[in-house]
Amino acid sequence: MAAVDDLQFEEFGDVATSLAANPDATTINIEGPGETPKRLGPPRGSGREEDDELLGNDDSDKTELLAGQKKSSPFWTFEYYQTFFDVDTYQVFDRIKGSLLPIPGKNFVRLYIRSNPDLYGPFWICATLVFAIAISGNLSNFLIHLGEKTYHYVPEFRKVSIAATIIYAYAWLVPFALWGFLLWRNSKVMNIVSYSFLEIVCVYGYSLFIYIPTAILWIIPQKAVRWILVMMALGISGSVLAMTFWPAVREDNRRVALATIVTIVLLHTLLSVGCLAYFFDAPELDHLPTTAVVPNQTVVAAKSS
Amino acid sequence: MNETDLAGPILFCVALGATLLLAGKVQFGYIYGMSGIGCLGIYALLNLMSSSGVSYGCVASVLGYCLLPMVILSGSAVFFSLQGMIGTVLALVIIVWCSLSASKIFISALDMEGQQLLVAYPCALLYGLFALLTVF
């Protein structure tokens, strides 16, 4: 295809030759010097089309390309969803880092997502979280009841499916409800900031990342430690969410805005406390005497025999 | 990478089942099931992430060939139990080895620079399931 041949930005090594072949390419560099290193990276569909436009290449190829881009594929093909997986490793790491370090005044969506919401991060973070919670829950139950003769440990695989349902429902239904709510308020009050559905899904997905190490640390059977972890994780991810959505509701009625933010944080709290309560048995104090008694009995039995 | 060679992968799956059999576990059904579904998942993911598509046979071929270190792991399970610190460390090393080699082949074949770790992570989850099968 001639269109593919014209796209010489694809190869790392060929950039020099393509710049030499297309003297028009220098105009791109002047207009966007900061963007060029990014463009030199992996070739992406939308970037290619913009470059072609600026290059002023063969008109027929350009229109053909633009027409191809505008034609949206039906939603049951892979091509429809390909734009949502258009991320590199460093971008995913950047977004994860952004969700871990909430800086007041810095909007997660504005700073990291920048009109390129991806589904890779939310999907795999939720999957990892499901496995982390299920595995740590089983492990912590095993460790708590270790040494008890009356307790027979059975790995509960049920918990994986329950965890999966809860977390994926939270990661998709709550953004959907929030998006619908923001849309409704936008029709009443003109807001400067409005988020698309996928951007909200993205924020929620990446904000769940902090719970992965938290779930692993929840294995420690100390109530105080667990609750401190809950507070910390809730603080970080709750503040990321609050700071993301505050600009979106700021222009609204004061009470509605506050109620929205409080609801977001409350639902987040419900998720974390619910996971802690359901998947992790409480390390009750009456377990300790039984573990102390049992070794004594075995020692006495050994002595008497 | 349009040639889909499934002879090698099928041989490695059977070899994995055979070495597990030597260790006393009859789990052929799990191996075939997990391979099939895992390949399907990775096929969907790669088609979403790469600009050029990939065929199912190619995915199955690459994943099958990169299963060879797992056969080494299950072979070593015949001689010593893997349920200790050595076994855990060895299993982790083998998982990382398998997934890095599989992702390297995928990104070089599909021209997806800068996404190696993104492809390696789901492969690591898949090979982790195989390792769970081998160790427990």
Short mmCIF file of N, CA and C in Angstrom, two decimals, chain A residues 16-158:
data_model
loop_
_atom_site.label_atom_id
_atom_site.label_comp_id
_atom_site.label_asym_id
_atom_site.label_seq_id
_atom_site.Cartn_x
_atom_site.Cartn_y
_atom_site.Cartn_z
N ALA A 16 16.02 9.44 10.29
CA ALA A 16 16.96 10.35 9.62
C ALA A 16 16.70 10.35 8.13
N THR A 17 16.52 9.13 7.56
CA THR A 17 16.29 9.06 6.12
C THR A 17 14.96 9.69 5.75
N SER A 18 13.97 9.51 6.60
CA SER A 18 12.66 10.08 6.26
C SER A 18 12.71 11.60 6.34
N LEU A 19 13.46 12.10 7.31
CA LEU A 19 13.59 13.55 7.40
C LEU A 19 14.34 14.09 6.19
N ALA A 20 15.33 13.30 5.73
CA ALA A 20 16.06 13.75 4.55
C ALA A 20 15.16 13.68 3.33
N ALA A 21 14.30 12.65 3.27
CA ALA A 21 13.46 12.47 2.09
C ALA A 21 12.34 13.51 2.05
N ASN A 22 11.86 13.91 3.23
CA ASN A 22 10.75 14.87 3.28
C ASN A 22 11.23 16.17 3.87
N PRO A 23 11.64 17.10 3.07
CA PRO A 23 12.10 18.38 3.62
C PRO A 23 10.98 19.09 4.37
N ASP A 24 9.70 18.76 4.03
CA ASP A 24 8.60 19.38 4.75
C ASP A 24 8.59 18.98 6.21
N ALA A 25 9.24 17.89 6.50
CA ALA A 25 9.18 17.39 7.87
C ALA A 25 9.79 18.37 8.84
N THR A 26 10.68 19.23 8.41
CA THR A 26 11.30 20.18 9.33
C THR A 26 10.26 21.11 9.91
N THR A 27 9.20 21.40 9.16
CA THR A 27 8.17 22.30 9.71
C THR A 27 7.53 21.66 10.92
N ILE A 28 7.36 20.34 10.91
CA ILE A 28 6.79 19.68 12.09
C ILE A 28 7.69 19.89 13.27
N ASN A 29 9.01 19.68 13.05
CA ASN A 29 9.94 19.78 14.17
C ASN A 29 9.92 21.15 14.78
N ILE A 30 9.79 22.18 13.95
CA ILE A 30 9.80 23.54 14.48
C ILE A 30 8.54 23.78 15.29
N GLU A 31 7.43 23.26 14.79
CA GLU A 31 6.16 23.55 15.46
C GLU A 31 6.06 22.82 16.78
N GLY A 32 6.58 21.60 16.80
CA GLY A 32 6.40 20.86 18.03
C GLY A 32 7.64 20.10 18.43
N PRO A 33 8.66 20.80 18.88
CA PRO A 33 9.92 20.10 19.21
C PRO A 33 9.74 19.12 20.34
N GLY A 34 8.87 19.47 21.28
CA GLY A 34 8.68 18.56 22.41
C GLY A 34 7.96 17.31 21.99
N GLU A 35 7.15 17.41 20.97
CA GLU A 35 6.32 16.28 20.57
C GLU A 35 7.11 15.28 19.76
N THR A 36 8.13 15.76 19.07
CA THR A 36 8.82 14.85 18.15
C THR A 36 9.43 13.65 18.85
N PRO A 37 10.08 13.82 20.00
CA PRO A 37 10.62 12.61 20.64
C PRO A 37 9.53 11.60 20.92
N LYS A 38 8.36 12.10 21.28
CA LYS A 38 7.27 11.18 21.54
C LYS A 38 6.84 10.50 20.26
N ARG A 39 6.84 11.24 19.20
CA ARG A 39 6.42 10.66 17.92
C ARG A 39 7.42 9.64 17.44
N LEU A 40 8.69 9.87 17.82
CA LEU A 40 9.70 8.92 17.37
C LEU A 40 9.48 7.58 18.02
N GLY A 41 8.74 7.60 19.10
CA GLY A 41 8.47 6.35 19.80
C GLY A 41 7.59 5.43 18.98
N PRO A 42 6.83 4.62 19.63
CA PRO A 42 6.02 3.65 18.88
C PRO A 42 5.06 4.37 17.95
N PRO A 43 4.91 3.91 16.75
CA PRO A 43 4.01 4.57 15.79
C PRO A 43 2.58 4.33 16.22
N ARG A 44 1.80 5.37 16.30
CA ARG A 44 0.42 5.23 16.72
C ARG A 44 -0.48 5.81 15.66
N GLY A 45 -1.66 5.27 15.54
CA GLY A 45 -2.55 5.65 14.43
C GLY A 45 -2.85 7.13 14.38
N SER A 46 -3.29 7.70 15.52
CA SER A 46 -3.73 9.11 15.46
C SER A 46 -2.55 10.02 15.19
N GLY A 47 -1.38 9.69 15.74
CA GLY A 47 -0.21 10.54 15.52
C GLY A 47 0.17 10.57 14.07
N ARG A 48 0.09 9.39 13.42
CA ARG A 48 0.46 9.31 12.02
C ARG A 48 -0.43 10.21 11.17
N GLU A 49 -1.73 10.16 11.48
CA GLU A 49 -2.64 10.96 10.65
C GLU A 49 -2.37 12.44 10.80
N GLU A 50 -2.09 12.89 12.06
CA GLU A 50 -1.82 14.32 12.25
C GLU A 50 -0.56 14.72 11.52
N ASP A 51 0.47 13.85 11.59
CA ASP A 51 1.71 14.19 10.92
C ASP A 51 1.52 14.32 9.43
N ASP A 52 0.71 13.40 8.88
CA ASP A 52 0.49 13.46 7.43
C ASP A 52 -0.17 14.76 7.04
N GLU A 53 -1.09 15.18 7.90
CA GLU A 53 -1.79 16.42 7.60
C GLU A 53 -0.82 17.58 7.54
N LEU A 54 0.10 17.62 8.54
CA LEU A 54 1.04 18.73 8.58
C LEU A 54 2.07 18.63 7.47
N LEU A 55 2.44 17.38 7.14
CA LEU A 55 3.44 17.20 6.10
C LEU A 55 2.94 17.70 4.76
N GLY A 56 1.64 17.62 4.56
CA GLY A 56 1.12 18.00 3.24
C GLY A 56 1.54 17.00 2.20
N ASN A 57 1.39 15.73 2.53
CA ASN A 57 1.76 14.69 1.58
C ASN A 57 0.73 14.58 0.48
N ASP A 58 0.89 13.50 -0.28
CA ASP A 58 -0.03 13.25 -1.37
C ASP A 58 -1.48 13.38 -0.89
N ASP A 59 -2.23 14.22 -1.52
CA ASP A 59 -3.58 14.51 -1.03
C ASP A 59 -4.47 13.29 -1.05
N SER A 60 -4.30 12.48 -2.10
CA SER A 60 -5.19 11.32 -2.20
C SER A 60 -4.91 10.36 -1.06
N ASP A 61 -3.60 10.18 -0.75
CA ASP A 61 -3.26 9.29 0.36
C ASP A 61 -3.80 9.84 1.66
N LYS A 62 -3.65 11.17 1.83
CA LYS A 62 -4.08 11.77 3.09
C LYS A 62 -5.58 11.60 3.28
N THR A 63 -6.32 11.88 2.22
CA THR A 63 -7.78 11.77 2.37
C THR A 63 -8.17 10.32 2.59
N GLU A 64 -7.41 9.44 1.93
CA GLU A 64 -7.73 8.03 2.10
C GLU A 64 -7.50 7.62 3.53
N LEU A 65 -6.35 8.10 4.10
CA LEU A 65 -6.03 7.77 5.47
C LEU A 65 -7.05 8.36 6.42
N LEU A 66 -7.36 9.67 6.22
CA LEU A 66 -8.29 10.32 7.13
C LEU A 66 -9.65 9.68 7.05
N ALA A 67 -10.04 9.30 5.80
CA ALA A 67 -11.34 8.65 5.67
C ALA A 67 -11.33 7.34 6.41
N GLY A 68 -10.15 6.63 6.30
CA GLY A 68 -10.08 5.35 6.99
C GLY A 68 -10.17 5.54 8.49
N GLN A 69 -9.58 6.65 8.98
CA GLN A 69 -9.59 6.86 10.41
C GLN A 69 -10.99 7.23 10.90
N LYS A 70 -11.70 8.05 10.07
CA LYS A 70 -13.01 8.51 10.52
C LYS A 70 -14.00 7.35 10.54
N LYS A 71 -13.79 6.36 9.62
CA LYS A 71 -14.72 5.26 9.56
C LYS A 71 -14.57 4.44 10.81
N SER A 72 -15.58 4.44 11.69
CA SER A 72 -15.42 3.69 12.93
C SER A 72 -15.88 2.27 12.72
N SER A 73 -15.08 1.35 13.21
CA SER A 73 -15.42 -0.06 13.03
C SER A 73 -16.56 -0.43 13.94
N PRO A 74 -17.33 -1.43 13.58
CA PRO A 74 -18.40 -1.89 14.48
C PRO A 74 -17.82 -2.39 15.79
N PHE A 75 -18.64 -2.30 16.84
CA PHE A 75 -18.09 -2.49 18.18
C PHE A 75 -17.75 -3.93 18.50
N TRP A 76 -18.09 -4.86 17.58
CA TRP A 76 -17.75 -6.23 17.88
C TRP A 76 -16.42 -6.64 17.26
N THR A 77 -15.73 -5.73 16.59
CA THR A 77 -14.41 -6.07 16.06
C THR A 77 -13.34 -5.55 17.00
N PHE A 78 -12.12 -6.06 16.80
CA PHE A 78 -11.02 -5.64 17.64
C PHE A 78 -10.62 -4.20 17.37
N GLU A 79 -10.80 -3.77 16.10
CA GLU A 79 -10.29 -2.45 15.73
C GLU A 79 -10.96 -1.35 16.53
N TYR A 80 -12.23 -1.59 16.89
CA TYR A 80 -12.95 -0.56 17.65
C TYR A 80 -12.28 -0.28 18.97
N TYR A 81 -11.72 -1.32 19.59
CA TYR A 81 -11.16 -1.15 20.92
C TYR A 81 -9.67 -0.90 20.90
N GLN A 82 -9.06 -0.91 19.69
CA GLN A 82 -7.61 -0.77 19.64
C GLN A 82 -7.14 0.58 20.15
N THR A 83 -7.95 1.60 19.98
CA THR A 83 -7.53 2.93 20.44
C THR A 83 -7.43 2.99 21.95
N PHE A 84 -8.07 2.05 22.63
CA PHE A 84 -8.03 2.12 24.09
C PHE A 84 -6.85 1.36 24.67
N PHE A 85 -6.04 0.73 23.82
CA PHE A 85 -4.89 0.01 24.34
C PHE A 85 -3.61 0.63 23.81
N ASP A 86 -3.69 1.90 23.52
CA ASP A 86 -2.62 2.60 22.84
C ASP A 86 -1.64 3.19 23.84
N VAL A 87 -1.11 2.38 24.74
CA VAL A 87 -0.21 2.90 25.77
C VAL A 87 1.09 2.14 25.76
N ASP A 88 2.14 2.81 26.24
CA ASP A 88 3.43 2.16 26.41
C ASP A 88 3.63 1.81 27.87
N THR A 89 4.71 1.05 28.10
CA THR A 89 5.02 0.65 29.47
C THR A 89 5.24 1.87 30.35
N TYR A 90 6.02 2.85 29.84
CA TYR A 90 6.33 3.98 30.72
C TYR A 90 5.10 4.81 31.01
N GLN A 91 4.14 4.83 30.06
CA GLN A 91 2.91 5.59 30.31
C GLN A 91 2.10 4.94 31.41
N VAL A 92 2.03 3.60 31.38
CA VAL A 92 1.27 2.89 32.42
C VAL A 92 1.93 3.12 33.77
N PHE A 93 3.28 3.02 33.80
CA PHE A 93 3.98 3.25 35.07
C PHE A 93 3.76 4.68 35.57
N ASP A 94 3.79 5.64 34.64
CA ASP A 94 3.53 7.04 35.00
C ASP A 94 2.17 7.20 35.65
N ARG A 95 1.15 6.57 35.05
CA ARG A 95 -0.20 6.71 35.57
C ARG A 95 -0.32 6.06 36.93
N ILE A 96 0.34 4.91 37.10
CA ILE A 96 0.29 4.25 38.40
C ILE A 96 0.96 5.13 39.44
N LYS A 97 2.10 5.72 39.06
CA LYS A 97 2.81 6.60 39.99
C LYS A 97 1.95 7.80 40.34
N GLY A 98 1.22 8.32 39.34
CA GLY A 98 0.35 9.46 39.60
C GLY A 98 -0.76 9.12 40.55
N SER A 99 -1.24 7.87 40.50
CA SER A 99 -2.32 7.50 41.41
C SER A 99 -1.81 7.29 42.81
N LEU A 100 -0.50 7.06 42.96
CA LEU A 100 0.03 6.83 44.30
C LEU A 100 0.43 8.13 44.99
N LEU A 101 0.65 9.18 44.21
CA LEU A 101 1.13 10.43 44.80
C LEU A 101 0.15 11.54 44.46
N PRO A 102 -0.89 11.69 45.27
CA PRO A 102 -1.84 12.77 44.97
C PRO A 102 -1.25 14.12 45.36
N ILE A 103 -1.08 14.97 44.38
CA ILE A 103 -0.57 16.31 44.65
C ILE A 103 -1.74 17.26 44.57
N PRO A 104 -1.96 18.04 45.61
CA PRO A 104 -3.11 18.95 45.57
C PRO A 104 -2.96 19.94 44.44
N GLY A 105 -4.02 20.06 43.66
CA GLY A 105 -3.99 20.99 42.55
C GLY A 105 -3.67 20.32 41.24
N LYS A 106 -3.08 19.12 41.30
CA LYS A 106 -2.76 18.42 40.06
C LYS A 106 -3.86 17.42 39.79
N ASN A 107 -4.46 17.55 38.66
CA ASN A 107 -5.56 16.69 38.28
C ASN A 107 -5.02 15.44 37.59
N PHE A 108 -5.40 14.26 38.08
CA PHE A 108 -4.87 13.02 37.52
C PHE A 108 -5.20 12.90 36.04
N VAL A 109 -6.46 13.25 35.71
CA VAL A 109 -6.88 13.09 34.32
C VAL A 109 -6.12 14.06 33.43
N ARG A 110 -6.04 15.29 33.88
CA ARG A 110 -5.39 16.32 33.06
C ARG A 110 -3.92 15.99 32.88
N LEU A 111 -3.30 15.52 33.95
CA LEU A 111 -1.85 15.38 33.95
C LEU A 111 -1.43 14.11 33.23
N TYR A 112 -2.11 13.01 33.50
CA TYR A 112 -1.60 11.73 33.03
C TYR A 112 -2.39 11.16 31.88
N ILE A 113 -3.71 11.35 31.91
CA ILE A 113 -4.48 10.65 30.89
C ILE A 113 -4.52 11.46 29.61
N ARG A 114 -4.78 12.75 29.75
CA ARG A 114 -4.62 13.65 28.61
C ARG A 114 -5.26 13.14 27.34
N SER A 115 -6.53 12.85 27.41
CA SER A 115 -7.31 12.41 26.24
C SER A 115 -6.78 11.11 25.65
N ASN A 116 -6.10 10.32 26.41
CA ASN A 116 -5.71 9.01 25.91
C ASN A 116 -6.08 7.96 26.96
N PRO A 117 -7.36 7.83 27.26
CA PRO A 117 -7.72 6.84 28.28
C PRO A 117 -7.44 5.45 27.77
N ASP A 118 -6.97 4.60 28.64
CA ASP A 118 -6.67 3.24 28.23
C ASP A 118 -7.46 2.27 29.08
N LEU A 119 -7.72 1.11 28.51
CA LEU A 119 -8.42 0.09 29.26
C LEU A 119 -7.47 -0.95 29.82
N TYR A 120 -6.21 -0.90 29.39
CA TYR A 120 -5.24 -1.90 29.84
C TYR A 120 -5.04 -1.80 31.34
N GLY A 121 -4.73 -0.57 31.82
CA GLY A 121 -4.46 -0.37 33.25
C GLY A 121 -5.61 -0.82 34.13
N PRO A 122 -6.81 -0.23 33.94
CA PRO A 122 -7.92 -0.64 34.81
C PRO A 122 -8.17 -2.14 34.79
N PHE A 123 -8.14 -2.76 33.59
CA PHE A 123 -8.47 -4.17 33.52
C PHE A 123 -7.47 -5.01 34.29
N TRP A 124 -6.15 -4.77 34.06
CA TRP A 124 -5.17 -5.64 34.70
C TRP A 124 -4.97 -5.31 36.16
N ILE A 125 -5.19 -4.02 36.55
CA ILE A 125 -5.09 -3.69 37.98
C ILE A 125 -6.21 -4.38 38.73
N CYS A 126 -7.43 -4.37 38.16
CA CYS A 126 -8.54 -5.07 38.82
C CYS A 126 -8.28 -6.56 38.90
N ALA A 127 -7.73 -7.15 37.81
CA ALA A 127 -7.46 -8.59 37.83
C ALA A 127 -6.43 -8.92 38.90
N THR A 128 -5.35 -8.11 38.96
CA THR A 128 -4.33 -8.35 39.97
C THR A 128 -4.89 -8.19 41.37
N LEU A 129 -5.75 -7.18 41.54
CA LEU A 129 -6.34 -6.95 42.86
C LEU A 129 -7.21 -8.13 43.29
N VAL A 130 -7.97 -8.67 42.33
CA VAL A 130 -8.81 -9.84 42.64
C VAL A 130 -7.94 -10.99 43.13
N PHE A 131 -6.86 -11.27 42.39
CA PHE A 131 -5.99 -12.37 42.80
C PHE A 131 -5.30 -12.08 44.13
N ALA A 132 -4.85 -10.81 44.30
CA ALA A 132 -4.15 -10.46 45.54
C ALA A 132 -5.07 -10.64 46.74
N ILE A 133 -6.31 -10.16 46.63
CA ILE A 133 -7.24 -10.28 47.75
C ILE A 133 -7.56 -11.74 48.03
N ALA A 134 -7.82 -12.52 46.96
CA ALA A 134 -8.19 -13.91 47.18
C ALA A 134 -7.03 -14.68 47.80
N ILE A 135 -5.82 -14.49 47.26
CA ILE A 135 -4.67 -15.23 47.77
C ILE A 135 -4.32 -14.80 49.18
N SER A 136 -4.28 -13.46 49.43
CA SER A 136 -3.94 -13.01 50.79
C SER A 136 -4.99 -13.40 51.79
N GLY A 137 -6.27 -13.37 51.37
CA GLY A 137 -7.33 -13.77 52.29
C GLY A 137 -7.17 -15.21 52.72
N ASN A 138 -6.93 -16.09 51.73
CA ASN A 138 -6.73 -17.49 52.06
C ASN A 138 -5.50 -17.70 52.92
N LEU A 139 -4.41 -16.99 52.56
CA LEU A 139 -3.14 -17.15 53.29
C LEU A 139 -3.29 -16.67 54.73
N SER A 140 -3.98 -15.53 54.92
CA SER A 140 -4.09 -14.99 56.27
C SER A 140 -4.97 -15.90 57.13
N ASN A 141 -6.05 -16.44 56.52
CA ASN A 141 -6.87 -17.39 57.29
C ASN A 141 -6.07 -18.61 57.68
N PHE A 142 -5.24 -19.09 56.74
CA PHE A 142 -4.41 -20.25 57.02
C PHE A 142 -3.46 -19.96 58.18
N LEU A 143 -2.82 -18.78 58.15
CA LEU A 143 -1.84 -18.46 59.18
C LEU A 143 -2.49 -18.22 60.53
N ILE A 144 -3.70 -17.62 60.52
CA ILE A 144 -4.35 -17.33 61.80
C ILE A 144 -4.75 -18.61 62.49
N HIS A 145 -5.28 -19.55 61.68
CA HIS A 145 -5.76 -20.78 62.30
C HIS A 145 -4.70 -21.86 62.35
N LEU A 146 -3.45 -21.48 62.13
CA LEU A 146 -2.37 -22.46 62.13
C LEU A 146 -2.19 -23.01 63.53
N GLY A 147 -2.11 -24.31 63.66
CA GLY A 147 -1.88 -24.90 64.97
C GLY A 147 -3.15 -25.33 65.66
N GLU A 148 -4.29 -24.91 65.14
CA GLU A 148 -5.53 -25.35 65.78
C GLU A 148 -5.91 -26.72 65.28
N LYS A 149 -6.14 -27.63 66.20
CA LYS A 149 -6.44 -28.99 65.76
C LYS A 149 -7.84 -29.10 65.20
N THR A 150 -8.75 -28.24 65.68
CA THR A 150 -10.13 -28.39 65.25
C THR A 150 -10.40 -27.72 63.91
N TYR A 151 -9.47 -26.92 63.42
CA TYR A 151 -9.72 -26.17 62.19
C TYR A 151 -9.08 -26.88 61.01
N HIS A 152 -9.87 -27.26 60.05
CA HIS A 152 -9.32 -27.91 58.86
C HIS A 152 -9.30 -26.88 57.73
N TYR A 153 -8.10 -26.55 57.26
CA TYR A 153 -7.98 -25.48 56.25
C TYR A 153 -8.40 -25.98 54.88
N VAL A 154 -9.32 -25.24 54.28
CA VAL A 154 -9.74 -25.57 52.92
C VAL A 154 -9.59 -24.31 52.08
N PRO A 155 -8.83 -24.36 50.99
CA PRO A 155 -8.69 -23.15 50.17
C PRO A 155 -10.03 -22.80 49.54
N GLU A 156 -10.48 -21.57 49.80
CA GLU A 156 -11.81 -21.20 49.35
C GLU A 156 -11.71 -20.52 48.00
N PHE A 157 -11.95 -21.28 46.93
CA PHE A 157 -11.89 -20.70 45.58
C PHE A 157 -13.11 -19.87 45.26
N ARG A 158 -14.17 -20.09 46.06
CA ARG A 158 -15.36 -19.25 45.93
C ARG A 158 -15.00 -17.78 46.02
#
